[in-house]
Amino acid sequence: MGRVIDLRSDTVTVPTPEMRRAMYEAEVGDDVYGEDPTVRRLEEMAARRLGKEAGLFVVSGTMGNLVAILTHTRPGNELILEAESHIFYYEVGGCAALGGVMVRTVPGQRGAIDPGELEKVIRGQDIHFPPTGLIALENTHNRAGGAVIPLEKIRAVREVADRYGIPMHLDGARIFNAALALGVPAAEIARYFDSVMFCLSKGLAAPVGSVLVGSREWIARARKWRKMVGGGMRQAGILAAAGIVALEKMVDRLVEDHANAKFLAAGLAEIPGLKVNPAEVETNIVRLDVAATGMTAEAFCAELKLRGVLASPFDPTIVRLVTHKDVTRGDMEKTLSVISRMVG
Ligand code: TLP
């Protein structure tokens, strides 16, 4: 059957030889004492790149979002999220369990929330109400199929947030995919947010880690929360070293992943029984509707696996395929011919 083509996620990417070398050679110290020079370099580099004062290296995107929520809010606060957001869907309810935060969701359009709808759910001063503590957006938006939220829509949300003095956090797990699709530096997106989390371990292919960025004062507080949730690592420079290579070398090549996703979507759209809108594929995620094949997404993925291609069931009839550095144009062609034979 040959090599398995793994399109489940960009999290499956393995570190490059250059990352492994950098990890081997990394200069390290005890980061809880603030003495790991490689972690510090990564944090400074990330902050500079996103136009913020300071950065904090965290274990995962989930931890980065959780620490951001803990730092911005108090128990009993309301957190406003888009209804399909990763924080709401896939982070194990951590904000409620560990932060005592109540979530209020707003239905979005391809991940973006309408400023008017947002304004309706922001709490006033009524004695009965929990205070609205934070608004978080996600760009690119995972469940919306890697949709990019345009700058005007972010700006409109920020204007509402400012009117009520509410901070904003960005789940920017894939912010560099968004920046590439928008044709702007990532800092142009980040400037609308008080804090941003982005991942090194997805399309950028580092083995572990995300970075939280914000003001110096805010990051100092976030550092304490990171310690509380057990994220104070010691000689973490070994991991940060790969993150530095990720930021320096792996951002520009995301263009290939986007091109492969578009190619894949265009090919899938030609296969009878499959529904996908190639115009909606803006980055590296393809949402494929398999309802008309009569198969569930689970069954579709199971059949596909037998033929050497891995994909994720996302909803009962929606399959997600994600492109990344460890799959090639040839793999896209192979995937198309495998799927076409499978449903044909
Ligand atoms: N997403 C993973 C799964 O959890 C679904 C994936 O395969 O896409 N924010 C966004 C937008 C994400 O997509 C993810 C991971 C995270 C946060 C969490 O990052 P990790 O997995 O590092 O905790």
mmCIF file of C-alpha atoms and ligand atoms in Angstrom:
data_model
loop_
_atom_site.group_PDB
_atom_site.id
_atom_site.type_symbol
_atom_site.label_atom_id
_atom_site.label_comp_id
_atom_site.label_asym_id
_atom_site.label_seq_id
_atom_site.Cartn_x
_atom_site.Cartn_y
_atom_site.Cartn_z
ATOM 1 C CA MET A 1 0.000 0.000 0.000
ATOM 2 C CA GLY A 2 2.961 2.294 0.537
ATOM 3 C CA ARG A 3 3.187 5.295 2.806
ATOM 4 C CA VAL A 4 0.100 6.420 4.668
ATOM 5 C CA ILE A 5 -1.111 9.902 3.673
ATOM 6 C CA ASP A 6 -2.091 11.559 6.914
ATOM 7 C CA LEU A 7 -4.542 14.420 6.409
ATOM 8 C CA ARG A 8 -6.123 14.267 9.865
ATOM 9 C CA SER A 9 -4.419 17.435 11.058
ATOM 10 C CA ASP A 10 -1.375 19.675 10.661
ATOM 11 C CA THR A 11 -0.532 18.609 14.222
ATOM 12 C CA VAL A 12 0.865 15.359 12.776
ATOM 13 C CA THR A 13 3.865 17.140 11.235
ATOM 14 C CA VAL A 14 7.215 15.882 12.457
ATOM 15 C CA PRO A 15 10.149 18.174 13.279
ATOM 16 C CA THR A 16 12.634 18.929 10.500
ATOM 17 C CA PRO A 17 16.270 17.754 10.689
ATOM 18 C CA GLU A 18 17.225 21.383 11.351
ATOM 19 C CA MET A 19 14.862 21.452 14.341
ATOM 20 C CA ARG A 20 16.335 18.253 15.724
ATOM 21 C CA ARG A 21 19.821 19.708 15.367
ATOM 22 C CA ALA A 22 18.791 22.945 17.062
ATOM 23 C CA MET A 23 17.195 20.921 19.875
ATOM 24 C CA TYR A 24 20.348 18.893 20.332
ATOM 25 C CA GLU A 25 22.517 21.961 20.495
ATOM 26 C CA ALA A 26 20.162 24.231 22.477
ATOM 27 C CA GLU A 27 21.652 26.223 25.303
ATOM 28 C CA VAL A 28 19.405 25.642 28.313
ATOM 29 C CA GLY A 29 18.756 26.690 31.913
ATOM 30 C CA ASP A 30 15.946 26.477 34.440
ATOM 31 C CA ASP A 31 13.100 28.396 32.846
ATOM 32 C CA VAL A 32 11.069 28.635 36.066
ATOM 33 C CA TYR A 33 13.994 30.775 37.319
ATOM 34 C CA GLY A 34 13.825 32.652 34.003
ATOM 35 C CA GLU A 35 17.242 31.256 33.145
ATOM 36 C CA ASP A 36 16.690 29.417 29.891
ATOM 37 C CA PRO A 37 18.263 31.590 27.187
ATOM 38 C CA THR A 38 16.631 29.659 24.345
ATOM 39 C CA VAL A 39 13.128 29.986 25.791
ATOM 40 C CA ARG A 40 13.752 33.694 26.335
ATOM 41 C CA ARG A 41 14.889 34.088 22.756
ATOM 42 C CA LEU A 42 11.783 32.357 21.437
ATOM 43 C CA GLU A 43 9.507 34.455 23.651
ATOM 44 C CA GLU A 44 11.157 37.697 22.545
ATOM 45 C CA MET A 45 11.118 36.665 18.902
ATOM 46 C CA ALA A 46 7.428 35.735 19.069
ATOM 47 C CA ALA A 47 6.489 38.986 20.808
ATOM 48 C CA ARG A 48 8.400 41.058 18.233
ATOM 49 C CA ARG A 49 6.856 39.171 15.361
ATOM 50 C CA LEU A 50 3.338 39.817 16.674
ATOM 51 C CA GLY A 51 4.022 43.400 17.712
ATOM 52 C CA LYS A 52 3.582 42.772 21.442
ATOM 53 C CA GLU A 53 5.871 43.523 24.400
ATOM 54 C CA ALA A 54 6.363 40.029 25.784
ATOM 55 C CA GLY A 55 5.801 36.326 25.209
ATOM 56 C CA LEU A 56 5.269 33.168 27.240
ATOM 57 C CA PHE A 57 6.138 29.688 25.987
ATOM 58 C CA VAL A 58 3.412 27.175 26.850
ATOM 59 C CA VAL A 59 3.000 23.456 26.358
ATOM 60 C CA SER A 60 0.024 23.585 24.006
ATOM 61 C CA GLY A 61 -2.596 25.753 22.383
ATOM 62 C CA THR A 62 -5.107 24.538 24.927
ATOM 63 C CA MET A 63 -2.865 25.621 27.777
ATOM 64 C CA GLY A 64 -2.217 28.985 26.089
ATOM 65 C CA ASN A 65 -5.931 29.705 25.719
ATOM 66 C CA LEU A 66 -6.649 28.547 29.271
ATOM 67 C CA VAL A 67 -3.879 30.675 30.763
ATOM 68 C CA ALA A 68 -5.115 33.662 28.748
ATOM 69 C CA ILE A 69 -8.661 33.192 30.054
ATOM 70 C CA LEU A 70 -7.440 32.770 33.644
ATOM 71 C CA THR A 71 -5.340 35.937 33.334
ATOM 72 C CA HIS A 72 -8.084 38.103 31.791
ATOM 73 C CA THR A 73 -11.078 36.994 33.869
ATOM 74 C CA ARG A 74 -12.319 36.215 37.363
ATOM 75 C CA PRO A 75 -14.585 33.317 38.366
ATOM 76 C CA GLY A 76 -18.198 34.167 37.550
ATOM 77 C CA ASN A 77 -17.254 36.310 34.549
ATOM 78 C CA GLU A 78 -18.844 35.634 31.223
ATOM 79 C CA LEU A 79 -16.607 34.767 28.262
ATOM 80 C CA ILE A 80 -18.011 35.481 24.807
ATOM 81 C CA LEU A 81 -17.060 32.959 22.131
ATOM 82 C CA GLU A 82 -18.141 32.234 18.600
ATOM 83 C CA ALA A 83 -20.424 29.190 18.767
ATOM 84 C CA GLU A 84 -18.112 26.864 16.815
ATOM 85 C CA SER A 85 -14.884 28.019 18.413
ATOM 86 C CA HIS A 86 -12.143 25.619 19.445
ATOM 87 C CA ILE A 87 -12.192 26.935 23.021
ATOM 88 C CA PHE A 88 -15.890 26.090 23.258
ATOM 89 C CA TYR A 89 -15.734 22.782 21.382
ATOM 90 C CA TYR A 90 -12.429 21.132 22.037
ATOM 91 C CA GLU A 91 -10.779 22.408 25.193
ATOM 92 C CA VAL A 92 -12.525 20.084 27.627
ATOM 93 C CA GLY A 93 -14.463 22.915 29.249
ATOM 94 C CA GLY A 94 -11.255 24.034 30.975
ATOM 95 C CA CYS A 95 -12.381 27.638 31.286
ATOM 96 C CA ALA A 96 -15.418 26.510 33.300
ATOM 97 C CA ALA A 97 -13.732 23.726 35.247
ATOM 98 C CA LEU A 98 -10.557 25.597 36.146
ATOM 99 C CA GLY A 99 -11.464 29.255 35.652
ATOM 100 C CA GLY A 100 -15.065 29.279 36.914
ATOM 101 C CA VAL A 101 -15.938 31.220 33.783
ATOM 102 C CA MET A 102 -19.327 31.042 32.129
ATOM 103 C CA VAL A 103 -19.370 30.832 28.352
ATOM 104 C CA ARG A 104 -21.809 32.761 26.183
ATOM 105 C CA THR A 105 -21.699 31.777 22.532
ATOM 106 C CA VAL A 106 -22.624 33.890 19.529
ATOM 107 C CA PRO A 107 -23.364 32.150 16.220
ATOM 108 C CA GLY A 108 -20.868 33.233 13.591
ATOM 109 C CA GLN A 109 -20.556 33.338 9.851
ATOM 110 C CA ARG A 110 -17.492 31.444 8.726
ATOM 111 C CA GLY A 111 -16.083 32.030 12.182
ATOM 112 C CA ALA A 112 -16.709 35.763 12.282
ATOM 113 C CA ILE A 113 -19.151 37.300 14.735
ATOM 114 C CA ASP A 114 -21.409 40.180 13.874
ATOM 115 C CA PRO A 115 -20.696 43.290 15.971
ATOM 116 C CA GLY A 116 -24.421 43.945 16.427
ATOM 117 C CA GLU A 117 -24.999 40.383 17.719
ATOM 118 C CA LEU A 118 -21.996 40.766 19.994
ATOM 119 C CA GLU A 119 -23.306 43.986 21.457
ATOM 120 C CA LYS A 120 -26.599 42.273 22.305
ATOM 121 C CA VAL A 121 -24.907 39.736 24.565
ATOM 122 C CA ILE A 122 -22.556 42.081 26.412
ATOM 123 C CA ARG A 123 -23.830 42.443 29.963
ATOM 124 C CA GLY A 124 -24.863 45.751 31.423
ATOM 125 C CA GLN A 125 -24.680 46.892 35.023
ATOM 126 C CA ASP A 126 -27.864 45.136 36.225
ATOM 127 C CA ILE A 127 -27.311 43.626 39.667
ATOM 128 C CA HIS A 128 -28.427 40.210 38.397
ATOM 129 C CA PHE A 129 -25.862 39.942 35.625
ATOM 130 C CA PRO A 130 -22.450 38.319 35.569
ATOM 131 C CA PRO A 131 -19.877 40.763 34.184
ATOM 132 C CA THR A 132 -18.631 40.130 30.646
ATOM 133 C CA GLY A 133 -14.921 39.533 31.207
ATOM 134 C CA LEU A 134 -13.498 38.631 27.822
ATOM 135 C CA ILE A 135 -14.239 38.209 24.127
ATOM 136 C CA ALA A 136 -12.201 35.638 22.190
ATOM 137 C CA LEU A 137 -12.001 35.148 18.431
ATOM 138 C CA GLU A 138 -10.287 32.431 16.384
ATOM 139 C CA ASN A 139 -8.289 33.093 13.208
ATOM 140 C CA THR A 140 -8.023 30.989 11.147
ATOM 141 C CA HIS A 141 -11.216 29.317 12.275
ATOM 142 C CA ASN A 142 -10.849 25.573 12.558
ATOM 143 C CA ARG A 143 -14.445 24.317 12.465
ATOM 144 C CA ALA A 144 -15.317 26.808 9.739
ATOM 145 C CA GLY A 145 -12.743 24.967 7.590
ATOM 146 C CA GLY A 146 -9.711 27.207 8.088
ATOM 147 C CA ALA A 147 -11.796 30.300 7.318
ATOM 148 C CA VAL A 148 -9.994 33.612 7.585
ATOM 149 C CA ILE A 149 -11.608 36.449 9.511
ATOM 150 C CA PRO A 150 -10.892 39.641 7.571
ATOM 151 C CA LEU A 151 -9.368 42.649 9.319
ATOM 152 C CA GLU A 152 -12.494 44.820 8.910
ATOM 153 C CA LYS A 153 -14.566 42.254 10.801
ATOM 154 C CA ILE A 154 -12.020 42.066 13.599
ATOM 155 C CA ARG A 155 -11.864 45.861 13.767
ATOM 156 C CA ALA A 156 -15.662 46.076 14.054
ATOM 157 C CA VAL A 157 -15.648 43.639 16.981
ATOM 158 C CA ARG A 158 -12.820 45.576 18.623
ATOM 159 C CA GLU A 159 -14.799 48.785 18.411
ATOM 160 C CA VAL A 160 -17.661 47.190 20.335
ATOM 161 C CA ALA A 161 -15.257 45.686 22.887
ATOM 162 C CA ASP A 162 -13.614 49.084 23.397
ATOM 163 C CA ARG A 163 -16.932 50.788 23.917
ATOM 164 C CA TYR A 164 -17.547 48.460 26.866
ATOM 165 C CA GLY A 165 -13.939 48.211 28.052
ATOM 166 C CA ILE A 166 -13.755 44.452 27.470
ATOM 167 C CA PRO A 167 -10.404 42.825 26.623
ATOM 168 C CA MET A 168 -9.989 40.611 23.553
ATOM 169 C CA HIS A 169 -8.014 37.392 23.139
ATOM 170 C CA LEU A 170 -7.167 35.692 19.862
ATOM 171 C CA ASP A 171 -6.941 31.939 19.506
ATOM 172 C CA GLY A 172 -4.415 32.339 16.734
ATOM 173 C CA ALA A 173 -3.351 28.686 16.658
ATOM 174 C CA ARG A 174 -3.007 29.215 12.888
ATOM 175 C CA ILE A 175 -2.444 32.986 12.795
ATOM 176 C CA PHE A 176 0.326 32.633 10.202
ATOM 177 C CA ASN A 177 -2.057 30.845 7.852
ATOM 178 C CA ALA A 178 -4.485 33.729 8.348
ATOM 179 C CA ALA A 179 -1.782 36.342 7.774
ATOM 180 C CA LEU A 180 -0.653 34.616 4.594
ATOM 181 C CA ALA A 181 -4.203 34.427 3.253
ATOM 182 C CA LEU A 182 -4.808 38.088 4.110
ATOM 183 C CA GLY A 183 -1.437 39.150 2.701
ATOM 184 C CA VAL A 184 -0.490 41.031 5.878
ATOM 185 C CA PRO A 185 2.101 40.490 8.624
ATOM 186 C CA ALA A 186 0.677 38.554 11.607
ATOM 187 C CA ALA A 187 1.154 41.703 13.736
ATOM 188 C CA GLU A 188 -1.561 43.395 11.665
ATOM 189 C CA ILE A 189 -4.040 40.830 12.985
ATOM 190 C CA ALA A 190 -2.579 40.756 16.503
ATOM 191 C CA ARG A 191 -2.874 44.526 16.990
ATOM 192 C CA TYR A 192 -6.623 44.245 17.587
ATOM 193 C CA PHE A 193 -6.124 41.894 20.535
ATOM 194 C CA ASP A 194 -4.826 42.292 24.072
ATOM 195 C CA SER A 195 -3.420 38.780 23.938
ATOM 196 C CA VAL A 196 -2.739 36.226 21.224
ATOM 197 C CA MET A 197 -1.950 32.525 21.413
ATOM 198 C CA PHE A 198 -0.331 30.888 18.405
ATOM 199 C CA CYS A 199 0.913 27.339 17.849
ATOM 200 C CA LEU A 200 4.369 26.214 16.809
ATOM 201 C CA SER A 201 3.314 22.586 16.591
ATOM 202 C CA LYS A 202 0.760 22.717 13.776
ATOM 203 C CA GLY A 203 1.686 23.869 10.271
ATOM 204 C CA LEU A 204 4.998 25.213 11.585
ATOM 205 C CA ALA A 205 5.972 21.630 12.452
ATOM 206 C CA ALA A 206 7.652 22.058 15.837
ATOM 207 C CA PRO A 207 7.160 18.973 18.004
ATOM 208 C CA VAL A 208 5.646 20.820 20.979
ATOM 209 C CA GLY A 209 4.531 24.245 22.047
ATOM 210 C CA SER A 210 2.600 27.442 21.626
ATOM 211 C CA VAL A 211 3.349 31.031 22.586
ATOM 212 C CA LEU A 212 1.137 33.530 24.348
ATOM 213 C CA VAL A 213 1.935 37.192 23.684
ATOM 214 C CA GLY A 214 0.707 40.430 25.239
ATOM 215 C CA SER A 215 1.866 43.401 27.295
ATOM 216 C CA ARG A 216 4.792 42.954 29.682
ATOM 217 C CA GLU A 217 2.582 43.383 32.728
ATOM 218 C CA TRP A 218 -0.059 40.946 31.407
ATOM 219 C CA ILE A 219 2.516 38.293 30.526
ATOM 220 C CA ALA A 220 4.017 38.558 34.022
ATOM 221 C CA ARG A 221 0.585 37.692 35.431
ATOM 222 C CA ALA A 222 0.052 34.945 32.843
ATOM 223 C CA ARG A 223 3.400 33.423 33.881
ATOM 224 C CA LYS A 224 2.043 32.900 37.367
ATOM 225 C CA TRP A 225 -1.107 31.222 36.025
ATOM 226 C CA ARG A 226 1.021 29.007 33.789
ATOM 227 C CA LYS A 227 2.889 27.891 36.905
ATOM 228 C CA MET A 228 -0.397 27.149 38.668
ATOM 229 C CA VAL A 229 -1.657 24.872 35.917
ATOM 230 C CA GLY A 230 1.636 22.988 35.923
ATOM 231 C CA GLY A 231 3.143 24.554 32.842
ATOM 232 C CA GLY A 232 6.369 25.797 34.416
ATOM 233 C CA MET A 233 8.933 23.750 32.512
ATOM 234 C CA ARG A 234 12.608 23.538 33.365
ATOM 235 C CA GLN A 235 15.186 23.064 30.573
ATOM 236 C CA ALA A 236 12.488 23.863 28.042
ATOM 237 C CA GLY A 237 15.034 25.401 25.674
ATOM 238 C CA ILE A 238 15.258 21.950 24.090
ATOM 239 C CA LEU A 239 11.678 22.468 22.899
ATOM 240 C CA ALA A 240 11.914 26.212 22.308
ATOM 241 C CA ALA A 241 14.880 25.647 19.979
ATOM 242 C CA ALA A 242 12.579 23.849 17.551
ATOM 243 C CA GLY A 243 10.084 26.683 17.932
ATOM 244 C CA ILE A 244 12.711 29.214 16.867
ATOM 245 C CA VAL A 245 13.404 27.230 13.701
ATOM 246 C CA ALA A 246 9.617 26.983 13.173
ATOM 247 C CA LEU A 247 9.244 30.763 13.302
ATOM 248 C CA GLU A 248 12.309 31.491 11.211
ATOM 249 C CA LYS A 249 12.007 28.821 8.549
ATOM 250 C CA MET A 250 8.530 27.355 8.394
ATOM 251 C CA VAL A 251 6.189 30.320 8.024
ATOM 252 C CA ASP A 252 6.824 31.141 4.371
ATOM 253 C CA ARG A 253 6.261 27.590 3.182
ATOM 254 C CA LEU A 254 2.633 27.568 4.413
ATOM 255 C CA VAL A 255 1.829 28.864 0.938
ATOM 256 C CA GLU A 256 2.376 25.311 -0.337
ATOM 257 C CA ASP A 257 -0.161 23.921 2.142
ATOM 258 C CA HIS A 258 -2.754 26.433 0.993
ATOM 259 C CA ALA A 259 -2.117 25.598 -2.651
ATOM 260 C CA ASN A 260 -2.400 21.870 -1.912
ATOM 261 C CA ALA A 261 -5.677 22.378 -0.030
ATOM 262 C CA LYS A 262 -7.118 24.346 -2.953
ATOM 263 C CA PHE A 263 -5.952 21.688 -5.408
ATOM 264 C CA LEU A 264 -7.485 18.945 -3.274
ATOM 265 C CA ALA A 265 -10.789 20.821 -2.879
ATOM 266 C CA ALA A 266 -11.040 21.510 -6.602
ATOM 267 C CA GLY A 267 -10.475 17.817 -7.340
ATOM 268 C CA LEU A 268 -12.959 16.656 -4.693
ATOM 269 C CA ALA A 269 -15.605 19.012 -6.051
ATOM 270 C CA GLU A 270 -15.421 17.088 -9.349
ATOM 271 C CA ILE A 271 -16.243 13.750 -7.721
ATOM 272 C CA PRO A 272 -19.974 12.894 -7.867
ATOM 273 C CA GLY A 273 -21.543 12.492 -4.432
ATOM 274 C CA LEU A 274 -19.102 14.793 -2.667
ATOM 275 C CA LYS A 275 -19.818 18.350 -1.723
ATOM 276 C CA VAL A 276 -17.122 20.925 -1.160
ATOM 277 C CA ASN A 277 -16.897 24.568 -2.112
ATOM 278 C CA PRO A 278 -13.341 25.247 -3.304
ATOM 279 C CA ALA A 279 -13.950 29.000 -3.002
ATOM 280 C CA GLU A 280 -14.343 28.519 0.744
ATOM 281 C CA VAL A 281 -10.959 26.848 1.076
ATOM 282 C CA GLU A 282 -8.837 29.818 2.077
ATOM 283 C CA THR A 283 -6.018 28.100 3.968
ATOM 284 C CA ASN A 284 -4.996 24.505 4.748
ATOM 285 C CA ILE A 285 -8.284 22.928 5.846
ATOM 286 C CA VAL A 286 -10.884 21.276 3.617
ATOM 287 C CA ARG A 287 -14.371 20.475 4.892
ATOM 288 C CA LEU A 288 -15.911 17.739 2.820
ATOM 289 C CA ASP A 289 -19.596 16.889 2.961
ATOM 290 C CA VAL A 290 -20.076 13.163 2.272
ATOM 291 C CA ALA A 291 -23.839 12.987 3.003
ATOM 292 C CA ALA A 292 -24.781 12.183 -0.600
ATOM 293 C CA THR A 293 -22.558 9.079 -0.611
ATOM 294 C CA GLY A 294 -24.868 7.549 1.994
ATOM 295 C CA MET A 295 -21.889 7.123 4.304
ATOM 296 C CA THR A 296 -21.351 8.788 7.650
ATOM 297 C CA ALA A 297 -18.145 10.728 8.106
ATOM 298 C CA GLU A 298 -16.949 7.956 10.450
ATOM 299 C CA ALA A 299 -17.597 5.259 7.851
ATOM 300 C CA PHE A 300 -16.025 7.352 5.094
ATOM 301 C CA CYS A 301 -12.853 7.856 7.141
ATOM 302 C CA ALA A 302 -12.723 4.166 8.084
ATOM 303 C CA GLU A 303 -12.986 3.137 4.405
ATOM 304 C CA LEU A 304 -10.388 5.710 3.450
ATOM 305 C CA LYS A 305 -8.021 4.423 6.110
ATOM 306 C CA LEU A 306 -8.146 0.948 4.593
ATOM 307 C CA ARG A 307 -6.881 2.591 1.397
ATOM 308 C CA GLY A 308 -3.972 4.367 3.066
ATOM 309 C CA VAL A 309 -5.392 7.858 3.582
ATOM 310 C CA LEU A 310 -6.252 9.305 6.993
ATOM 311 C CA ALA A 311 -8.853 12.030 7.498
ATOM 312 C CA SER A 312 -10.963 13.137 10.485
ATOM 313 C CA PRO A 313 -14.714 12.851 10.925
ATOM 314 C CA PHE A 314 -15.716 16.358 11.975
ATOM 315 C CA ASP A 315 -19.503 16.237 12.114
ATOM 316 C CA PRO A 316 -21.895 13.360 11.305
ATOM 317 C CA THR A 317 -21.399 13.808 7.558
ATOM 318 C CA ILE A 318 -18.465 16.229 7.415
ATOM 319 C CA VAL A 319 -14.906 15.009 6.923
ATOM 320 C CA ARG A 320 -11.939 17.270 7.563
ATOM 321 C CA LEU A 321 -8.744 17.044 5.498
ATOM 322 C CA VAL A 322 -5.768 19.169 6.475
ATOM 323 C CA THR A 323 -2.678 19.833 4.379
ATOM 324 C CA HIS A 324 0.788 20.333 5.876
ATOM 325 C CA LYS A 325 4.490 20.012 5.191
ATOM 326 C CA ASP A 326 4.538 16.212 5.347
ATOM 327 C CA VAL A 327 2.184 15.762 2.397
ATOM 328 C CA THR A 328 2.990 16.597 -1.205
ATOM 329 C CA ARG A 329 1.134 17.500 -4.395
ATOM 330 C CA GLY A 330 1.612 13.859 -5.412
ATOM 331 C CA ASP A 331 -0.167 12.816 -2.212
ATOM 332 C CA MET A 332 -3.080 15.088 -3.150
ATOM 333 C CA GLU A 333 -3.314 13.399 -6.552
ATOM 334 C CA LYS A 334 -3.185 9.982 -4.930
ATOM 335 C CA THR A 335 -5.854 10.972 -2.390
ATOM 336 C CA LEU A 336 -8.136 12.164 -5.171
ATOM 337 C CA SER A 337 -7.794 8.948 -7.119
ATOM 338 C CA VAL A 338 -8.327 6.828 -3.982
ATOM 339 C CA ILE A 339 -11.486 8.763 -3.017
ATOM 340 C CA SER A 340 -12.813 8.802 -6.531
ATOM 341 C CA ARG A 341 -12.480 5.001 -6.789
ATOM 342 C CA MET A 342 -13.922 4.553 -3.293
ATOM 343 C CA VAL A 343 -17.152 6.475 -3.874
ATOM 344 C CA GLY A 344 -17.427 5.629 -7.570
HETATM 345 N N1 TLP B 1 -6.715 21.751 17.093
HETATM 346 C C1 TLP B 1 -6.575 20.338 16.836
HETATM 347 C C2 TLP B 1 -7.669 19.537 17.550
HETATM 348 O O1 TLP B 1 -7.791 19.921 18.877
HETATM 349 C C3 TLP B 1 -9.016 19.679 16.913
HETATM 350 C C4 TLP B 1 -6.615 20.102 15.343
HETATM 351 O O2 TLP B 1 -6.270 18.984 14.954
HETATM 352 O O3 TLP B 1 -6.960 21.012 14.602
HETATM 353 N N2 TLP B 1 -6.989 26.433 18.821
HETATM 354 C C5 TLP B 1 -7.251 25.933 17.608
HETATM 355 C C6 TLP B 1 -7.910 26.791 16.597
HETATM 356 C C7 TLP B 1 -6.874 24.625 17.282
HETATM 357 O O4 TLP B 1 -7.167 24.158 16.081
HETATM 358 C C8 TLP B 1 -6.227 23.836 18.256
HETATM 359 C C9 TLP B 1 -5.856 22.406 17.981
HETATM 360 C C10 TLP B 1 -5.974 24.404 19.514
HETATM 361 C C11 TLP B 1 -6.367 25.704 19.763
HETATM 362 C C12 TLP B 1 -5.327 23.629 20.640
HETATM 363 O O5 TLP B 1 -4.005 23.351 20.410
HETATM 364 P P1 TLP B 1 -3.288 22.110 21.139
HETATM 365 O O6 TLP B 1 -3.698 20.889 20.364
HETATM 366 O O7 TLP B 1 -1.841 22.429 21.023
HETATM 367 O O8 TLP B 1 -3.762 22.074 22.539
#
